[in-house]
Amino acid sequence: MGSKWRKVKMALASNLCVYVPTADADDSPPHSDGFSDVGLLSPAPAGWSVGGSGARPASPSLRLSKSFNRSSKKTCTICLASMKRGEGQAIFTAECSHSFHFQCIASNVKHGNKICPVCRAKWKEVPLQGPTNPGPPLGRTRINPVNWSNDNSVMTLLRPIPPRPNSPRHAAAPIFPTPEPTIFNDDEALDLKFTNRPCLENSNLKRVLVKTYTEVPAVPRFSAADDFTVLIHLKAPASVSGVKSSNTNQGPTFSQVNQTPRAPVDLVTVLDTSGSMAGTKLALLKRAMGFVIQNLGPADRLAVIAFSSTARRLFPLRKMSDTGKQQALQAVNSLVANGGTNIAEGLRKGAKVMEDRRENNPVGSIILLSDGQDTYTVNGSSNPGGRKNQSNYELLLPESIHGGDGNPGIKIPVHAFGFGTDHDASSMHSISEISGGTFSFIETEGVIQDAFAQCIGGLLSVVVKDARVILDSVNANVVLRSLKAGSYKSHLMQDGKSGCIDVGDLYADEERDFLVSVNIPKELTSYETCLLKVRCHYTDPLTKETVNLESVDVVIKRPESLGQEVVSVEVDRQKNRLHAAEAMVQARTAAEEGDLAQAIGTLENCRRVLSETVSAKSGDRLCVALDAELKEMQERMASRHMYEASGRAYILSGLSSHSWQRATARGDSTYGSSLVQAYQTPSMVEMLTRSQASLLGSPSAQRPVRPIWSFASPKPR
């Protein structure tokens, strides 16, 4: 009893609430080898050493910190804020000796979790939060062990402790309002001085680069061609201008990228919390969300939607200040897996956050993650090949996103992530295609954080908004035959004299390639022919100004005769990319109809054709990557079971990447093969590096991030 009173006296002296163990609390509780939801919530802060011998990780890429126990005594492992005596926050210390802010751990316990988030020990005494009225103010809530009566003498002494009037820490506000409002117009106000901050760098260095290439440099004067290909190449400006890294192969450091003025983002994450997400999946999702939260800037805003059988707004659209990050982490930590999968309802609420917000950041996006199939909106009807009706997938997206009846919608891209082998890849791919986002296939649970990191690495580096390319024929006898722009909207005038491509947003250093087919008339009076005039305009997201680039003329030489014909490798490379994408579509169609042999044959034929092209014979990296990707797809079609489990999702994520010319996660990695890096930007690589360092703890031990191969970047030859 004397030991108990000593602890009570210490508590009174330091104005803290502590847990006083019962006599039988000294028994060492059993430990579990599973993951801790809170332990996985956030990456280790800078200076932590990850990779110790604490709780055994389920995979070698997720090791707990050697200094975790030591650091957790000073830091709440849930909200990552400091735990110092006298700051006006109640602290709960469990029998396993780990401490947490009472408010943080109470939200964890109220869902029935009586296991330590750090060491997984089973608690015999848990913190219970009493009614808010009457009771102590929020932030000084009492801790009442479940087996202590209210008239216990120790609790009588602990209960009346008042907060210090000069406490530097204010009482914490609720994470999100209850009940949920009908209109989500409670978004936190923007810092207009920041969002309208002008770019101080040389504007000429921040402009989109436009280049053109013809399939051959010259055509004989007295010859004509009906299908002549012209390549239009765009490259977005870099996020860091005038900053050179000491290692030219690695580019600018993350800190340099992070400190550069950029367009703030409004990000809504729509997260599947159905019963199938229970366990390690939910723990890894929490950690990945922790990484996202920690890497958003103070001008970025985040909202969190959780859906299962229904959907709810877990966290409103708030700026990611230090306080906002702590509240967002607490909200994510409260996720519990149960119920069915109602993707449509989750997207409806995510779109409503975007629709109802009072102010808009320059960049807006929705991230959707699900490991299952929508069982509420898309009906179960299918065609003889087993494929669901494609038109039903539009029902998953609210009209405010995909438009309809002449309404263009709010133009918010949904970047969809299919988690595991049981998700509906067809619906997730359709959602991303309709909205203008990408579809990533996360086959292995351990790479979910890397997949998120690659995505936000792009979203946090948008340097071009609403870009459009306009093509005009400048020769009365030249007509545009076709525009090949992948998933980008393009329009060709009926007379063939002009056309346009809506490119949309571009990340820093991103590149786009479009193929235009024209006819070449005979030339009787000149030794060159001007075919097209290419114009481009877009909006600078930082300054809000419209940028009109100087037009570029496409000209070919017209000699009387030609020697040896020289084919442009740049044009041939992009032809191969489009040919491979078309083969993927045909193979998927055959596979959905049950003819896997035909699907494999289609991919094999494409590989054979590609191997005979000029760019492939020259060892072009994109051609090598395309061949490896097509071969991987063939292997994933070896059986119906394999195709259903991973082949379909792998093909669709590849199609999404090639049609938008944007990096996606495919299969079990975002880094393991050259094809996955086809469209990665320096900002994506930097964010991936940070993600991998947080998982492995030591820069020397992290998985290698190879130098970027800019497959889409034509280089003069």
PDB file of N, CA, C and O in Angstrom, residues 588-629:
ATOM      1  N   ARG A 588      -7.075  -8.332 -73.264  1.00  0.00           N
ATOM      2  CA  ARG A 588      -8.018  -8.319 -72.150  1.00  0.00           C
ATOM      3  C   ARG A 588      -9.420  -8.702 -72.626  1.00  0.00           C
ATOM      4  O   ARG A 588     -10.141  -9.449 -71.950  1.00  0.00           O
ATOM      5  N   THR A 589      -9.820  -8.202 -73.799  1.00  0.00           N
ATOM      6  CA  THR A 589     -11.138  -8.550 -74.332  1.00  0.00           C
ATOM      7  C   THR A 589     -11.258 -10.051 -74.543  1.00  0.00           C
ATOM      8  O   THR A 589     -12.263 -10.673 -74.176  1.00  0.00           O
ATOM      9  N   ALA A 590     -10.218 -10.645 -75.120  1.00  0.00           N
ATOM     10  CA  ALA A 590     -10.236 -12.093 -75.343  1.00  0.00           C
ATOM     11  C   ALA A 590     -10.264 -12.850 -74.018  1.00  0.00           C
ATOM     12  O   ALA A 590     -10.985 -13.847 -73.876  1.00  0.00           O
ATOM     13  N   ALA A 591      -9.512 -12.387 -73.035  1.00  0.00           N
ATOM     14  CA  ALA A 591      -9.471 -13.061 -71.742  1.00  0.00           C
ATOM     15  C   ALA A 591     -10.819 -12.982 -71.036  1.00  0.00           C
ATOM     16  O   ALA A 591     -11.269 -13.948 -70.418  1.00  0.00           O
ATOM     17  N   GLU A 592     -11.481 -11.828 -71.121  1.00  0.00           N
ATOM     18  CA  GLU A 592     -12.788 -11.685 -70.491  1.00  0.00           C
ATOM     19  C   GLU A 592     -13.829 -12.591 -71.140  1.00  0.00           C
ATOM     20  O   GLU A 592     -14.787 -13.012 -70.501  1.00  0.00           O
ATOM     21  N   GLU A 593     -13.620 -12.891 -72.413  1.00  0.00           N
ATOM     22  CA  GLU A 593     -14.531 -13.798 -73.115  1.00  0.00           C
ATOM     23  C   GLU A 593     -14.155 -15.254 -72.921  1.00  0.00           C
ATOM     24  O   GLU A 593     -14.785 -16.142 -73.494  1.00  0.00           O
ATOM     25  N   GLY A 594     -13.123 -15.505 -72.127  1.00  0.00           N
ATOM     26  CA  GLY A 594     -12.747 -16.867 -71.784  1.00  0.00           C
ATOM     27  C   GLY A 594     -11.695 -17.498 -72.673  1.00  0.00           C
ATOM     28  O   GLY A 594     -11.333 -18.659 -72.477  1.00  0.00           O
ATOM     29  N   ASP A 595     -11.164 -16.750 -73.653  1.00  0.00           N
ATOM     30  CA  ASP A 595     -10.173 -17.306 -74.580  1.00  0.00           C
ATOM     31  C   ASP A 595      -8.781 -16.823 -74.180  1.00  0.00           C
ATOM     32  O   ASP A 595      -8.229 -15.882 -74.761  1.00  0.00           O
ATOM     33  N   LEU A 596      -8.200 -17.485 -73.192  1.00  0.00           N
ATOM     34  CA  LEU A 596      -6.876 -17.091 -72.733  1.00  0.00           C
ATOM     35  C   LEU A 596      -5.803 -17.380 -73.763  1.00  0.00           C
ATOM     36  O   LEU A 596      -4.808 -16.650 -73.867  1.00  0.00           O
ATOM     37  N   ALA A 597      -5.976 -18.433 -74.551  1.00  0.00           N
ATOM     38  CA  ALA A 597      -4.989 -18.778 -75.578  1.00  0.00           C
ATOM     39  C   ALA A 597      -4.884 -17.660 -76.612  1.00  0.00           C
ATOM     40  O   ALA A 597      -3.780 -17.282 -77.030  1.00  0.00           O
ATOM     41  N   GLN A 598      -6.032 -17.135 -77.028  1.00  0.00           N
ATOM     42  CA  GLN A 598      -6.002 -16.028 -77.982  1.00  0.00           C
ATOM     43  C   GLN A 598      -5.378 -14.786 -77.359  1.00  0.00           C
ATOM     44  O   GLN A 598      -4.638 -14.060 -78.023  1.00  0.00           O
ATOM     45  N   ALA A 599      -5.672 -14.549 -76.091  1.00  0.00           N
ATOM     46  CA  ALA A 599      -5.102 -13.390 -75.409  1.00  0.00           C
ATOM     47  C   ALA A 599      -3.582 -13.479 -75.363  1.00  0.00           C
ATOM     48  O   ALA A 599      -2.874 -12.500 -75.658  1.00  0.00           O
ATOM     49  N   ILE A 600      -3.068 -14.643 -74.998  1.00  0.00           N
ATOM     50  CA  ILE A 600      -1.616 -14.834 -74.951  1.00  0.00           C
ATOM     51  C   ILE A 600      -1.013 -14.694 -76.334  1.00  0.00           C
ATOM     52  O   ILE A 600       0.056 -14.087 -76.514  1.00  0.00           O
ATOM     53  N   GLY A 601      -1.707 -15.227 -77.351  1.00  0.00           N
ATOM     54  CA  GLY A 601      -1.216 -15.115 -78.729  1.00  0.00           C
ATOM     55  C   GLY A 601      -1.160 -13.677 -79.206  1.00  0.00           C
ATOM     56  O   GLY A 601      -0.228 -13.289 -79.925  1.00  0.00           O
ATOM     57  N   THR A 602      -2.135 -12.877 -78.822  1.00  0.00           N
ATOM     58  CA  THR A 602      -2.142 -11.461 -79.210  1.00  0.00           C
ATOM     59  C   THR A 602      -0.934 -10.732 -78.630  1.00  0.00           C
ATOM     60  O   THR A 602      -0.275  -9.938 -79.321  1.00  0.00           O
ATOM     61  N   LEU A 603      -0.641 -10.995 -77.363  1.00  0.00           N
ATOM     62  CA  LEU A 603       0.516 -10.355 -76.733  1.00  0.00           C
ATOM     63  C   LEU A 603       1.824 -10.849 -77.346  1.00  0.00           C
ATOM     64  O   LEU A 603       2.768 -10.070 -77.535  1.00  0.00           O
ATOM     65  N   GLU A 604       1.894 -12.135 -77.673  1.00  0.00           N
ATOM     66  CA  GLU A 604       3.099 -12.688 -78.285  1.00  0.00           C
ATOM     67  C   GLU A 604       3.340 -12.082 -79.653  1.00  0.00           C
ATOM     68  O   GLU A 604       4.481 -11.750 -80.017  1.00  0.00           O
ATOM     69  N   ASN A 605       2.276 -11.908 -80.429  1.00  0.00           N
ATOM     70  CA  ASN A 605       2.407 -11.298 -81.752  1.00  0.00           C
ATOM     71  C   ASN A 605       2.888  -9.856 -81.644  1.00  0.00           C
ATOM     72  O   ASN A 605       3.724  -9.398 -82.447  1.00  0.00           O
ATOM     73  N   CYS A 606       2.385  -9.138 -80.651  1.00  0.00           N
ATOM     74  CA  CYS A 606       2.826  -7.757 -80.440  1.00  0.00           C
ATOM     75  C   CYS A 606       4.309  -7.717 -80.083  1.00  0.00           C
ATOM     76  O   CYS A 606       5.045  -6.860 -80.590  1.00  0.00           O
ATOM     77  N   ARG A 607       4.756  -8.614 -79.249  1.00  0.00           N
ATOM     78  CA  ARG A 607       6.174  -8.663 -78.886  1.00  0.00           C
ATOM     79  C   ARG A 607       7.042  -8.917 -80.118  1.00  0.00           C
ATOM     80  O   ARG A 607       8.117  -8.324 -80.276  1.00  0.00           O
ATOM     81  N   ARG A 608       6.562  -9.787 -80.987  1.00  0.00           N
ATOM     82  CA  ARG A 608       7.337 -10.093 -82.195  1.00  0.00           C
ATOM     83  C   ARG A 608       7.432  -8.874 -83.105  1.00  0.00           C
ATOM     84  O   ARG A 608       8.512  -8.560 -83.643  1.00  0.00           O
ATOM     85  N   VAL A 609       6.322  -8.167 -83.284  1.00  0.00           N
ATOM     86  CA  VAL A 609       6.321  -6.972 -84.137  1.00  0.00           C
ATOM     87  C   VAL A 609       7.231  -5.899 -83.547  1.00  0.00           C
ATOM     88  O   VAL A 609       8.007  -5.253 -84.268  1.00  0.00           O
ATOM     89  N   LEU A 610       7.155  -5.695 -82.236  1.00  0.00           N
ATOM     90  CA  LEU A 610       7.986  -4.677 -81.598  1.00  0.00           C
ATOM     91  C   LEU A 610       9.470  -4.979 -81.760  1.00  0.00           C
ATOM     92  O   LEU A 610      10.289  -4.060 -81.923  1.00  0.00           O
ATOM     93  N   SER A 611       9.817  -6.239 -81.699  1.00  0.00           N
ATOM     94  CA  SER A 611      11.241  -6.605 -81.781  1.00  0.00           C
ATOM     95  C   SER A 611      11.854  -6.274 -83.130  1.00  0.00           C
ATOM     96  O   SER A 611      13.076  -6.180 -83.247  1.00  0.00           O
ATOM     97  N   GLU A 612      11.009  -6.087 -84.142  1.00  0.00           N
ATOM     98  CA  GLU A 612      11.507  -5.799 -85.490  1.00  0.00           C
ATOM     99  C   GLU A 612      11.575  -4.306 -85.793  1.00  0.00           C
ATOM    100  O   GLU A 612      11.983  -3.924 -86.885  1.00  0.00           O
ATOM    101  N   THR A 613      11.170  -3.467 -84.861  1.00  0.00           N
ATOM    102  CA  THR A 613      11.137  -2.032 -85.127  1.00  0.00           C
ATOM    103  C   THR A 613      12.524  -1.414 -84.972  1.00  0.00           C
ATOM    104  O   THR A 613      13.428  -1.988 -84.355  1.00  0.00           O
ATOM    105  N   VAL A 614      12.648  -0.203 -85.519  1.00  0.00           N
ATOM    106  CA  VAL A 614      13.928   0.507 -85.481  1.00  0.00           C
ATOM    107  C   VAL A 614      14.342   0.820 -84.049  1.00  0.00           C
ATOM    108  O   VAL A 614      15.511   0.629 -83.661  1.00  0.00           O
ATOM    109  N   SER A 615      13.401   1.289 -83.254  1.00  0.00           N
ATOM    110  CA  SER A 615      13.749   1.673 -81.880  1.00  0.00           C
ATOM    111  C   SER A 615      14.151   0.458 -81.052  1.00  0.00           C
ATOM    112  O   SER A 615      15.061   0.532 -80.221  1.00  0.00           O
ATOM    113  N   ALA A 616      13.485  -0.701 -81.276  1.00  0.00           N
ATOM    114  CA  ALA A 616      13.846  -1.906 -80.527  1.00  0.00           C
ATOM    115  C   ALA A 616      15.240  -2.382 -80.906  1.00  0.00           C
ATOM    116  O   ALA A 616      16.033  -2.776 -80.047  1.00  0.00           O
ATOM    117  N   LYS A 617      15.561  -2.354 -82.192  1.00  0.00           N
ATOM    118  CA  LYS A 617      16.881  -2.791 -82.640  1.00  0.00           C
ATOM    119  C   LYS A 617      17.985  -1.869 -82.150  1.00  0.00           C
ATOM    120  O   LYS A 617      19.144  -2.292 -82.036  1.00  0.00           O
ATOM    121  N   SER A 618      17.623  -0.624 -81.869  1.00  0.00           N
ATOM    122  CA  SER A 618      18.627   0.314 -81.350  1.00  0.00           C
ATOM    123  C   SER A 618      18.781   0.203 -79.837  1.00  0.00           C
ATOM    124  O   SER A 618      19.552   0.947 -79.241  1.00  0.00           O
ATOM    125  N   GLY A 619      18.034  -0.727 -79.217  1.00  0.00           N
ATOM    126  CA  GLY A 619      18.134  -0.920 -77.773  1.00  0.00           C
ATOM    127  C   GLY A 619      17.373   0.099 -76.963  1.00  0.00           C
ATOM    128  O   GLY A 619      17.722   0.357 -75.798  1.00  0.00           O
ATOM    129  N   ASP A 620      16.327   0.682 -77.550  1.00  0.00           N
ATOM    130  CA  ASP A 620      15.548   1.700 -76.848  1.00  0.00           C
ATOM    131  C   ASP A 620      14.981   1.134 -75.547  1.00  0.00           C
ATOM    132  O   ASP A 620      14.428   0.035 -75.509  1.00  0.00           O
ATOM    133  N   ARG A 621      15.099   1.898 -74.468  1.00  0.00           N
ATOM    134  CA  ARG A 621      14.703   1.409 -73.148  1.00  0.00           C
ATOM    135  C   ARG A 621      13.198   1.188 -73.037  1.00  0.00           C
ATOM    136  O   ARG A 621      12.746   0.264 -72.359  1.00  0.00           O
ATOM    137  N   LEU A 622      12.417   2.061 -73.645  1.00  0.00           N
ATOM    138  CA  LEU A 622      10.975   1.875 -73.573  1.00  0.00           C
ATOM    139  C   LEU A 622      10.563   0.571 -74.241  1.00  0.00           C
ATOM    140  O   LEU A 622       9.703  -0.150 -73.730  1.00  0.00           O
ATOM    141  N   CYS A 623      11.184   0.242 -75.356  1.00  0.00           N
ATOM    142  CA  CYS A 623      10.854  -1.014 -76.043  1.00  0.00           C
ATOM    143  C   CYS A 623      11.233  -2.227 -75.188  1.00  0.00           C
ATOM    144  O   CYS A 623      10.503  -3.220 -75.148  1.00  0.00           O
ATOM    145  N   VAL A 624      12.362  -2.137 -74.530  1.00  0.00           N
ATOM    146  CA  VAL A 624      12.768  -3.224 -73.629  1.00  0.00           C
ATOM    147  C   VAL A 624      11.753  -3.373 -72.502  1.00  0.00           C
ATOM    148  O   VAL A 624      11.345  -4.493 -72.147  1.00  0.00           O
ATOM    149  N   ALA A 625      11.299  -2.250 -71.941  1.00  0.00           N
ATOM    150  CA  ALA A 625      10.337  -2.288 -70.845  1.00  0.00           C
ATOM    151  C   ALA A 625       8.989  -2.806 -71.325  1.00  0.00           C
ATOM    152  O   ALA A 625       8.321  -3.575 -70.622  1.00  0.00           O
ATOM    153  N   LEU A 626       8.561  -2.400 -72.524  1.00  0.00           N
ATOM    154  CA  LEU A 626       7.283  -2.877 -73.067  1.00  0.00           C
ATOM    155  C   LEU A 626       7.308  -4.385 -73.269  1.00  0.00           C
ATOM    156  O   LEU A 626       6.325  -5.080 -72.970  1.00  0.00           O
ATOM    157  N   ASP A 627       8.420  -4.897 -73.762  1.00  0.00           N
ATOM    158  CA  ASP A 627       8.531  -6.340 -73.969  1.00  0.00           C
ATOM    159  C   ASP A 627       8.443  -7.087 -72.636  1.00  0.00           C
ATOM    160  O   ASP A 627       7.759  -8.118 -72.533  1.00  0.00           O
ATOM    161  N   ALA A 628       9.111  -6.561 -71.613  1.00  0.00           N
ATOM    162  CA  ALA A 628       9.061  -7.201 -70.301  1.00  0.00           C
ATOM    163  C   ALA A 628       7.652  -7.147 -69.722  1.00  0.00           C
ATOM    164  O   ALA A 628       7.174  -8.108 -69.105  1.00  0.00           O
ATOM    165  N   GLU A 629       6.963  -6.045 -69.947  1.00  0.00           N
ATOM    166  CA  GLU A 629       5.600  -5.903 -69.435  1.00  0.00           C
ATOM    167  C   GLU A 629       4.645  -6.868 -70.134  1.00  0.00           C
ATOM    168  O   GLU A 629       3.811  -7.518 -69.490  1.00  0.00           O
TER     169      GLU A 629
END
